[in-house]
Amino acid sequence: MSGTINVLNVAEKPSVAKSVSSILSRSPNPHSREGRSRYNRIFEFNYSIRGQPCHMIFTSVTGHLMEIEFEERFRKWHSCDPVDLYQAPVCKYVPEEKNDIKRTLEEEARKCQWLVLWLDCDREGENIAFEVIDVCRAVNHHLVIRRARFSALIDREIHHAAQNLVEPNQLFADAVDARQEIDLRIGASFTRFQTMLLRDKFNIDFSADDKNLVLSYGPCQFPTLGFVVERYWEINSHEPEEFWTINCSHKSDEGMATFNWMRGHLFDYTCVVIIYEMCVQEPTATVKNVRQAEKLKYPPHPLSTIELEKRASRYFRMSSEHTMKVAEDLYQAGFISYPRTETDCFSSRTDLHIIVQEQQRHPEWGSYAQRLLDAGAGLWRNPTGGGHDDKAHPPIHPTKFSAGEPRWSQDHCRLYELVVRHFLACVSQPAVGAETTVEIDIAGELFSASGRVILTRNYLDVYRFESWGGSMIPSYVVGQQFIPTTLTLDSGVTRPPQLLSEADLLTCMDKAGIGTDATMHDHIKKLLDRFYATKDQNTRFCPTSLGEALVMGYDNMGYELWKPNLRSMMEFDMKEVSVGNKSKHEVLTTCLQQMKACFLDARLNKIKLLEAMEVFFERSNRSTGDEHHTAGEVVRSCGLCQEADMVLRRSRDGNFMVGCLGFPQCRNAVWLPGSILEAAVTRNICSSCSPGFL
DNA sequence: GCAAGGTC
């Protein structure tokens, strides 16, 4: 073997550079010096790779080093036709704020014989690896380039990776190149097109700073908007239907039992009346069945990013964007582990007990932590995972004890508490309850009642965010007979679903593969920033007229640009590229060809987009006048808000519409076609569809 | 001024 060689090692982020350096140098604080970028230090130590003595120089980037952009002459909005953006040359460049990292890499690469890439082992990481290669090779053509493959920051894994270096995977990087290019071309072309088309035609009046009103289109943000609009439409089109049911209760010395009709509810009034009459004539109830069973309520799986966002939204009404900001703070200060992870199971190598031990001092949950560690208490249970593992980061867990820091905001305290309590819950036994179900028979009709008592709370003692409802019911024995205390015929009305909450929206995105754990909150925030949707105090999202108009415009064209399919197809193609079934060129060509055709067609049909905007901005303009308060003929009560009446009126352009008097709080409305010359409210009921009770 | 993806 020759003498010592210099090896430049690059990780995706500073924390990984430090961890890997510690492991390889077998020292908790390896020697380090400053680089040109103040975040990315350079660690130095000696190491031996397969007998070759190496002087290791270990630094990092911060995610992608480069961005993709159109060539200069296509960057200005009016410099070209947006359709040109499907062929315009694109290039990768290092943005200004990453220049110091680039310079560090160049300076160090000149001194080295080898370059070892320690980027995350996913597609994006592989792509970043090639960005680093580009920069380093430009200043040193003789570099020997190697890739370290590791899935966890633990000794065995890291030493194994260092001793078994491989080639970087061009296919993985290609998949990301294709994704970037498609996203840029589609996003920029549609954004410019719809912004320039609609901004000048409509006086879209936003109270805030709208000097740079941009109506953006993106393959992630639009499907996200699509979910919001789709739910809103589902609510609007809901026709409340009246139903009937029979309820029965029985009061005894032990308390009250409420029995539900096992038929649930029926929409046929006559039918329910006949059954009810039978029950009233022979009201004696006979107990047919009494079941007792032990039920378990399991603690949640270890915490992934999406779950953290969902739970912070549900428990504290924190937005996912704010949650990630606070989590990042806590992570930077060392209180919680890395907050961007898909993993919801702990590696068997993680020492869970040590994490619990640290929390024993806490005034609120410390005693619970002590009980967990007491083997005699039997509270401990090894956590069960949810089956997700990104092979890079553990689930989110506390890494340092705190009883609250002076600099923390209320949200920092809450989020730290959630992470700790969630962790303690994960390693706890499930809650145990006893459930009793009683079935009775009245005149041949079956009713049932159930009750539950919690026998052992276990994890519920620490996880104060969850409860397990249930009430006691008196005891019954099979064959026992009694006369019900009440037996009533009740009516109800079917309700529309609720608007999507932030947690619902995250679930929709996760299922459809829209965005990643690190970006989903960005796409949600974008809907609010672009005035496409609003969020109420209960974190529920409602599309604005603008958001609804955009989705409706494309929907009327017959395109599913606002549905998640487009992104799923792209994801599928990316996978094909990364395993070598399709080439990057092939995927780019076909995908962009299709999107260009779609773009040209959309432009040809821009009248649909304009029409959709007219509908909503007509409606929006009206709200500034007071004419919507003028009464019209009442058609029916509003099924959406269930508070005001729907009335028939003429809109400003002379067309008929049926709108809710609750406007603008309630935006329920039906717009009749302009070809209708007369409209009136009658009591006649359509004989073919015979709508039910309204 | 435009996308989505890394990360500080």
XYZ file of C-alpha atoms in Angstrom, chain A residues 39 249 265 481:
4
model
C -23.235 25.794 9.317
C -84.539 3.415 27.677
C -82.750 4.204 11.104
C -88.230 -9.055 31.454
